[in-house]
Coordinates of C-alpha atoms and ligand atoms in Angstrom, one line a residue:
V549 CA 103.5 102.5 116.2
A550 CA 106.3 101.1 114.0
F551 CA 107.9 97.9 114.2
A552 CA 110.6 96.4 112.5
A553 CA 111.0 93.2 110.3
E554 CA 113.5 90.7 109.2
L555 CA 112.9 88.7 106.0
I556 CA 114.3 85.1 105.3
A557 CA 114.6 83.6 102.0
V558 CA 114.5 79.8 102.2
G559 CA 115.9 77.8 99.3
S560 CA 119.1 76.0 98.5
E561 CA 118.7 77.3 94.9
L562 CA 119.1 80.8 96.2
L563 CA 122.5 80.1 97.6
R564 CA 123.7 77.6 94.9
F565 CA 122.7 79.4 91.9
G566 CA 123.0 83.0 93.3
R567 CA 119.4 83.7 92.4
R568 CA 118.2 87.0 93.6
D569 CA 115.8 87.0 96.5
G570 CA 113.2 88.9 94.4
N571 CA 110.5 88.0 96.9
G572 CA 112.6 89.8 99.6
D573 CA 112.8 92.8 97.4
W574 CA 109.1 93.1 96.8
L575 CA 108.4 92.4 100.6
Q576 CA 110.8 95.0 101.7
E577 CA 109.0 97.6 99.4
M578 CA 105.6 96.9 100.3
L579 CA 106.4 96.7 104.0
G580 CA 108.1 100.0 103.7
R581 CA 104.9 101.4 102.4
L582 CA 103.3 100.3 105.6
G583 CA 105.9 101.9 107.6
I584 CA 107.4 98.7 108.6
E585 CA 111.2 98.8 108.1
V586 CA 113.1 95.8 107.1
L587 CA 116.3 95.6 109.4
G588 CA 117.8 92.3 108.3
R589 CA 117.5 89.7 105.5
A590 CA 118.9 86.2 105.4
L591 CA 119.3 83.4 103.0
V592 CA 119.2 79.9 104.2
D593 CA 119.1 76.5 102.6
D594 CA 116.3 74.2 102.9
D595 CA 117.6 72.5 106.1
P596 CA 114.9 72.6 108.9
R597 CA 117.2 73.1 111.6
R598 CA 119.0 76.0 110.1
I599 CA 115.5 77.5 109.0
A600 CA 114.3 77.2 112.7
S601 CA 117.6 78.9 114.1
Q602 CA 117.4 81.6 111.7
V603 CA 113.6 82.2 112.8
E604 CA 114.6 81.9 116.5
A605 CA 117.4 84.7 115.9
A606 CA 115.2 87.1 113.8
A607 CA 112.3 86.8 116.2
A608 CA 114.5 87.8 119.0
R609 CA 115.3 91.2 117.2
A610 CA 112.1 92.2 115.2
G611 CA 108.4 92.3 115.7
L612 CA 107.7 90.8 112.4
V613 CA 109.7 87.8 110.6
V614 CA 108.5 86.9 107.1
L615 CA 109.9 83.7 105.4
T616 CA 109.5 82.8 101.8
G617 CA 109.9 79.4 100.1
G618 CA 109.8 75.9 101.2
L619 CA 106.0 75.5 101.7
G620 CA 105.6 73.3 98.7
P621 CA 105.0 69.4 98.5
T622 CA 108.2 68.2 97.6
E623 CA 110.7 66.6 99.9
D624 CA 113.1 69.4 100.3
D625 CA 110.3 71.9 101.4
R626 CA 110.8 72.1 105.0
T627 CA 109.7 75.3 106.2
R628 CA 106.6 73.9 107.8
E629 CA 108.7 71.5 110.0
A630 CA 110.8 74.4 110.9
L631 CA 108.1 76.4 112.1
A632 CA 106.8 73.5 114.2
A633 CA 110.3 73.1 115.5
W634 CA 110.4 76.8 116.6
T635 CA 107.1 77.0 118.2
G636 CA 107.7 73.7 119.9
R637 CA 104.2 72.4 118.7
P638 CA 103.5 69.5 116.5
L639 CA 102.2 69.5 112.8
R640 CA 98.6 68.7 112.5
R641 CA 96.6 68.1 109.3
D642 CA 93.9 70.8 109.1
P643 CA 90.5 69.3 107.9
D644 CA 89.6 72.3 106.0
L645 CA 92.9 72.5 104.3
Q646 CA 92.8 69.0 103.4
R647 CA 89.2 69.4 101.9
A648 CA 90.3 72.3 99.8
L649 CA 93.4 70.5 98.7
H650 CA 91.2 67.4 97.5
A651 CA 88.9 70.0 95.7
R652 CA 91.7 71.6 94.1
F653 CA 93.0 68.2 92.7
A654 CA 89.5 67.1 91.8
L655 CA 89.4 69.9 89.4
Y656 CA 92.0 68.0 87.2
G657 CA 90.6 64.7 88.0
R658 CA 93.4 63.5 90.5
T659 CA 93.9 63.1 94.2
P660 CA 96.8 64.6 96.2
S661 CA 99.6 62.1 97.0
P662 CA 100.5 61.4 100.7
Q663 CA 103.5 63.7 100.0
Q664 CA 101.2 66.5 98.5
Q665 CA 99.0 66.2 101.4
R666 CA 101.7 67.5 103.7
Q667 CA 100.6 71.0 102.3
A668 CA 97.5 70.7 104.6
D669 CA 99.9 70.3 107.8
V670 CA 99.9 73.3 110.1
P671 CA 101.8 73.8 113.2
E672 CA 99.4 73.7 116.1
G673 CA 98.6 77.3 117.1
A674 CA 99.4 78.7 113.6
I675 CA 96.8 80.4 111.3
P676 CA 96.7 79.1 107.8
L677 CA 96.6 82.1 105.3
D678 CA 94.4 81.0 102.1
N679 CA 96.2 80.7 98.9
P680 CA 94.1 82.3 96.1
V681 CA 96.4 81.0 93.3
G682 CA 98.0 78.0 94.4
S683 CA 97.8 74.8 96.8
A684 CA 100.1 75.9 99.6
P685 CA 98.7 78.2 102.2
G686 CA 100.8 80.7 104.2
L687 CA 101.1 80.3 107.9
L688 CA 101.1 82.9 110.6
V689 CA 102.3 82.3 114.2
A690 CA 101.0 85.5 116.0
R691 CA 102.7 85.8 119.4
P692 CA 102.2 89.1 121.5
D693 CA 105.7 90.1 120.8
V694 CA 106.3 88.8 117.3
W695 CA 104.6 87.6 114.2
V696 CA 106.3 84.9 112.1
V697 CA 104.9 84.6 108.7
A698 CA 105.7 81.9 106.2
L699 CA 104.9 82.4 102.5
P700 CA 105.4 80.2 99.5
G701 CA 108.4 80.8 97.3
V702 CA 106.5 81.2 93.9
P703 CA 106.3 85.0 93.5
A704 CA 102.8 85.2 92.4
E705 CA 101.5 82.9 95.2
M706 CA 103.8 84.8 97.8
R707 CA 102.3 88.1 96.5
A708 CA 98.6 86.9 96.3
I709 CA 98.6 85.8 100.0
A710 CA 100.6 88.9 101.2
D711 CA 98.1 91.2 99.5
T712 CA 94.9 89.6 100.6
H713 CA 95.9 88.4 104.1
L714 CA 99.1 89.7 105.5
F715 CA 99.2 93.3 104.6
P716 CA 95.7 94.1 105.9
R717 CA 96.4 92.4 109.3
L718 CA 99.7 94.3 109.5
A719 CA 98.1 97.6 108.9
A720 CA 95.4 96.8 111.6
R721 CA 98.0 95.7 114.1
A722 CA 100.3 98.6 113.5
A723 CA 97.7 101.3 113.7
G724 CA 95.4 100.1 116.5
G725 CA 92.8 102.4 114.7
A726 CA 93.3 103.3 111.1
L727 CA 96.5 103.8 109.2
R728 CA 96.9 105.5 105.6
T729 CA 100.0 105.6 103.8
R730 CA 101.5 107.1 100.7
V731 CA 104.9 107.3 99.0
L732 CA 105.9 110.5 97.3
H733 CA 108.4 110.3 94.6
V734 CA 111.2 112.9 94.3
T735 CA 113.8 113.7 91.7
G736 CA 116.2 116.5 90.7
R737 CA 117.5 116.8 94.2
M738 CA 119.9 114.7 96.3
E739 CA 118.8 112.7 99.4
S740 CA 120.7 114.9 101.8
D741 CA 119.1 117.9 100.3
V742 CA 115.7 116.4 100.5
D743 CA 116.4 115.3 104.0
A744 CA 117.4 118.8 105.1
A745 CA 114.2 120.2 103.6
V746 CA 111.9 117.9 105.3
A747 CA 113.6 116.6 108.5
D748 CA 111.4 118.6 110.9
L749 CA 108.4 116.6 109.6
Y750 CA 109.8 113.1 110.2
E751 CA 107.7 112.8 113.5
G752 CA 104.5 114.6 113.6
E753 CA 101.3 114.4 115.7
G754 CA 100.3 110.9 114.4
T755 CA 102.3 110.9 111.4
V756 CA 105.6 109.6 110.3
V757 CA 107.7 110.3 107.3
T758 CA 110.8 108.2 106.2
I759 CA 113.1 108.9 103.4
L760 CA 114.6 106.3 101.0
A761 CA 117.0 106.9 98.1
G762 CA 117.0 105.0 94.8
A763 CA 118.7 105.6 91.4
G764 CA 117.9 109.0 90.5
E765 CA 115.0 109.3 92.9
V766 CA 114.2 109.8 96.5
H767 CA 111.1 108.4 98.1
L768 CA 109.3 109.7 101.2
A769 CA 107.1 107.2 102.7
L770 CA 104.3 109.0 104.6
R771 CA 102.1 107.2 107.1
A772 CA 99.2 108.7 109.4
Q773 CA 97.2 107.1 112.2
G774 CA 93.9 108.1 113.3
A775 CA 90.9 107.0 115.2
D776 CA 89.4 105.9 112.1
G777 CA 90.0 106.1 108.1
V778 CA 88.7 109.5 107.9
A779 CA 90.9 111.0 110.5
A780 CA 93.9 109.2 109.4
G781 CA 93.2 110.3 105.7
D782 CA 92.7 113.9 106.8
R783 CA 96.2 113.7 108.5
L784 CA 97.8 112.1 105.6
R785 CA 96.5 114.8 103.2
A786 CA 97.7 117.6 105.4
L787 CA 101.2 116.2 105.6
E788 CA 101.2 115.6 101.9
E789 CA 100.3 119.0 101.3
V790 CA 103.1 120.5 103.2
L791 CA 105.7 118.2 101.6
R792 CA 104.6 119.1 98.2
A793 CA 104.7 122.8 99.0
R794 CA 108.2 122.5 100.2
L795 CA 109.5 120.2 97.2
A796 CA 107.4 121.6 94.6
E797 CA 107.9 120.5 91.0
N798 CA 110.6 118.0 92.4
V799 CA 107.6 115.7 93.4
F800 CA 106.8 113.9 90.3
G801 CA 104.5 111.4 91.6
A802 CA 103.1 109.0 94.3
D803 CA 102.7 105.3 95.1
E804 CA 102.7 103.2 91.8
E805 CA 103.5 106.2 89.6
T806 CA 107.0 106.1 87.9
L807 CA 109.0 108.9 86.0
A808 CA 108.0 107.3 82.7
S809 CA 104.3 106.9 83.6
V810 CA 103.8 110.5 84.8
T811 CA 105.9 111.8 81.6
G812 CA 103.7 109.8 79.6
A813 CA 100.5 110.9 81.1
A814 CA 101.9 114.7 80.6
L815 CA 102.6 113.8 77.1
V816 CA 98.8 112.4 76.6
R817 CA 97.4 115.6 78.3
A818 CA 99.6 117.8 75.9
G819 CA 98.6 115.5 73.0
R820 CA 102.3 114.9 71.9
T821 CA 104.4 112.0 71.3
L822 CA 108.1 111.0 72.1
A823 CA 111.0 109.3 70.2
V824 CA 114.4 108.6 71.5
A825 CA 118.0 108.1 70.2
E826 CA 120.2 106.5 72.8
S827 CA 123.9 105.8 72.6
C828 CA 125.3 104.9 76.1
T829 CA 122.0 103.8 77.6
A830 CA 121.2 101.8 74.4
G831 CA 117.7 101.1 74.7
L832 CA 117.3 101.5 78.5
L833 CA 115.0 104.5 78.1
A834 CA 112.9 103.1 75.6
A835 CA 112.5 99.9 77.7
E836 CA 111.5 102.1 80.9
V837 CA 109.0 104.0 78.8
T838 CA 107.4 100.8 77.3
A839 CA 107.3 99.3 80.7
V840 CA 104.3 101.8 81.3
P841 CA 100.9 100.1 80.1
G842 CA 99.5 102.0 77.1
S843 CA 102.7 103.7 76.2
S844 CA 102.0 103.1 72.6
A845 CA 99.6 106.2 72.8
W846 CA 102.5 108.4 73.2
F847 CA 105.9 106.4 72.3
R848 CA 106.6 106.4 68.7
G849 CA 110.0 104.3 69.1
G850 CA 113.6 104.6 69.4
L851 CA 117.2 104.1 67.9
V852 CA 120.1 102.4 69.6
V853 CA 123.0 104.2 67.8
Y854 CA 126.0 102.7 69.7
A855 CA 128.4 102.9 66.6
D856 CA 129.2 106.3 65.2
D857 CA 128.4 105.5 61.6
L858 CA 124.8 104.6 62.8
K859 CA 124.5 107.9 64.7
V860 CA 125.0 109.3 61.0
T861 CA 123.0 106.9 58.9
L862 CA 120.1 106.2 61.4
A863 CA 119.7 109.3 63.7
G864 CA 121.2 111.9 61.0
V865 CA 123.9 113.2 63.0
P866 CA 126.1 115.3 60.8
E867 CA 129.6 113.6 60.6
A868 CA 131.4 116.8 60.9
L869 CA 130.1 117.2 64.4
L870 CA 131.4 113.7 65.4
R871 CA 134.6 114.7 64.0
E872 CA 134.9 117.9 65.6
H873 CA 133.3 117.2 68.9
G874 CA 133.4 113.6 69.4
A875 CA 130.2 111.4 70.1
V876 CA 130.2 112.4 73.5
S877 CA 129.4 116.0 73.2
E878 CA 126.7 118.7 73.5
P879 CA 126.3 119.1 69.7
V880 CA 125.9 115.4 69.0
A881 CA 123.4 115.0 71.8
R882 CA 121.5 118.0 70.2
A883 CA 121.6 116.3 66.9
L884 CA 120.4 112.9 68.3
A885 CA 117.3 114.5 69.9
E886 CA 116.5 116.3 66.8
G887 CA 117.4 113.2 64.8
A888 CA 114.8 111.1 66.9
R889 CA 112.1 113.8 66.7
Q890 CA 112.4 114.3 62.9
R891 CA 113.3 110.8 61.7
L892 CA 110.8 108.9 64.0
G893 CA 108.1 111.5 63.5
A894 CA 107.4 112.4 66.9
D895 CA 106.8 115.8 68.5
C896 CA 109.4 115.5 71.3
G897 CA 112.9 113.7 70.9
L898 CA 115.3 112.7 73.4
G899 CA 118.9 112.1 72.6
I900 CA 121.6 110.5 75.1
T901 CA 125.2 110.2 74.6
G902 CA 127.8 109.6 77.4
I903 CA 130.5 107.4 79.1
A904 CA 129.3 104.9 81.2
G905 CA 132.7 103.5 81.9
P906 CA 134.4 101.8 83.6
G907 CA 136.7 102.3 80.6
G908 CA 136.8 105.1 77.9
G909 CA 137.3 107.9 80.1
S910 CA 139.8 110.7 79.6
A911 CA 140.9 113.9 81.6
E912 CA 138.7 115.9 79.1
K913 CA 135.9 113.5 79.0
P914 CA 135.6 111.4 82.3
V915 CA 133.6 108.5 83.0
G916 CA 130.1 109.7 84.0
L917 CA 130.1 112.6 81.6
V918 CA 126.6 112.4 79.7
F919 CA 124.7 114.7 77.6
V920 CA 121.0 114.5 77.3
G921 CA 119.3 116.5 74.6
L922 CA 115.6 117.3 74.4
A923 CA 114.1 118.6 71.1
T924 CA 110.5 119.9 70.9
G925 CA 108.9 122.2 68.3
G926 CA 110.0 125.1 70.5
G927 CA 113.7 124.3 70.2
T928 CA 116.5 122.1 71.8
E929 CA 118.0 122.1 75.0
V930 CA 121.0 120.0 76.1
K931 CA 121.7 118.9 79.7
R932 CA 125.4 118.3 80.5
L933 CA 125.9 115.8 83.4
H934 CA 128.6 114.4 85.6
L935 CA 127.3 111.3 87.2
P936 CA 128.9 109.4 90.0
G937 CA 128.5 105.6 90.4
D938 CA 129.3 102.5 88.1
R939 CA 128.0 101.7 84.7
E940 CA 124.7 100.6 85.7
L941 CA 123.9 103.4 88.2
I942 CA 125.1 106.0 85.6
R943 CA 122.9 104.3 82.9
R944 CA 120.0 104.2 85.1
R945 CA 120.4 107.9 86.3
T946 CA 120.7 109.1 82.8
V947 CA 117.4 107.5 81.9
A948 CA 115.9 109.1 84.9
I949 CA 117.3 112.5 84.2
A950 CA 116.1 112.3 80.5
L951 CA 112.6 111.6 81.5
D952 CA 112.6 114.3 84.2
L953 CA 113.9 116.7 81.7
L954 CA 110.8 115.9 79.4
R955 CA 108.6 116.0 82.3
R956 CA 109.6 119.6 83.4
R957 CA 109.2 120.9 80.0
L958 CA 105.6 119.6 79.9
V959 CA 104.4 120.6 83.2
Ligands
ATP1326 P1 106.5 75.1 95.6 O1 104.9 74.8 95.9 O2 106.5 75.5 94.1 O3 107.3 74.1 96.0 P2 107.6 76.7 97.7 O4 107.0 77.4 98.6 O5 108.0 75.2 98.1 O6 106.7 76.3 96.4 P3 110.2 76.9 96.7 O7 110.1 75.6 96.4 O8 111.0 77.3 97.9 O9 108.7 77.3 97.1 O10 110.4 77.7 95.4 C1 109.6 77.7 94.2 C2 110.1 78.6 93.2 O11 109.7 80.0 93.5 C3 111.5 78.8 93.0 O12 112.0 77.6 92.2 C4 111.8 79.9 92.4 O13 111.6 80.1 91.3 C5 110.8 80.8 93.3 N1 111.4 81.4 94.4 C6 111.7 80.9 95.5 N2 112.0 81.8 96.3 C7 112.3 82.7 95.8 C8 112.7 84.1 96.3 N3 113.2 84.4 97.4 N4 112.7 85.2 95.3 C9 112.4 85.0 94.1 N5 111.9 83.7 93.7 C10 111.7 82.6 94.5
MG1327 MG1 109.0 73.8 96.6

């Protein structure tokens, strides 16, 4: 059923400027949903011999190798040559691709230069994958034991080709019938805890579950195989039901859903709105919330109140509370939540204060100590947390916990 993948990001700029391999991050996530685990990732410069030797090594270990980058028209784009070298077959100009390239340039009243025409070159035996949003097609070399796929480096082009050509072929190859997948998102329980609760379901009759941990969330990737789509769908649904029954309200969503999107949907259902006042997360919660399209329907706004005097003047935190308990305290989180709710005119207010580190901790108030307040018409509750991890992880976990506190109140 499952086969493993390796990813290769091609491009000197990824090494020289230390740019993140965002294409690889996305491919890893999407392949995971198809039940294809990524076991290795490499960065390589634009040298065709080094690209070819990376492909050679990866193809010996994995059933799928995906390269991104280096398919463009410029001199430094050498992935095509590298694939030809690896297959030992020459590059041939594909007449269909050449026609399409000319047609594309004709739209702008131009003709492709000899250099640009290289984008119509395909290693003999490779299958070109049409690029719906750009000129460089992807390439697929399908051998019985391994598929090697090259995609352009431009993220939108890479995604478009993967979505339209690569993933459907992979799903068909993996299933040999039909394959249905779903990712369940779990929060409020540690990975080891979730693992213990569902481990007996990892391998079932035609079904597989894999567990992946993120910041403040655990993902369960479900896949089910069947003779056809209906059979696979039935199996998937049955498996999902069992998992949901075991994890109950800790399962907050599936597939594209995020904590912010499901919390927003719950607010909309309840006809209520949200406002936030953030100290240590300083806008991260507001950013997460507004990443959800349509969040203006339920999100009023937020205060970033880092300095104590702004907690007083903007969020209405009584000065005496700050003096008595300090900024990182239960009463201040409570006052921030209530201040956000009242001052910003929302039905629900979230208030966050904590010590994200690495400095600023003490024996009494260590790094990772965070208070999250939730104020609604029905009263205010405050959660005291002691979070592990570095500054970024503490801030991201805090945001997840704040959203989850509200979600649980609403459902
Ligand atoms: P082009 O036709 O634009 O030359 P290409 O297939 O040759 O496409 P590259 O030249 O390698 O691709 O990269 C084009 C751009 O795509 C890069 O400048 C960079 O902005 C982006 N890019 C390349 N590789 C990655 C990657 N692994 N992750 C995220 N972005 C990338
Ligand atoms: Mg390029």
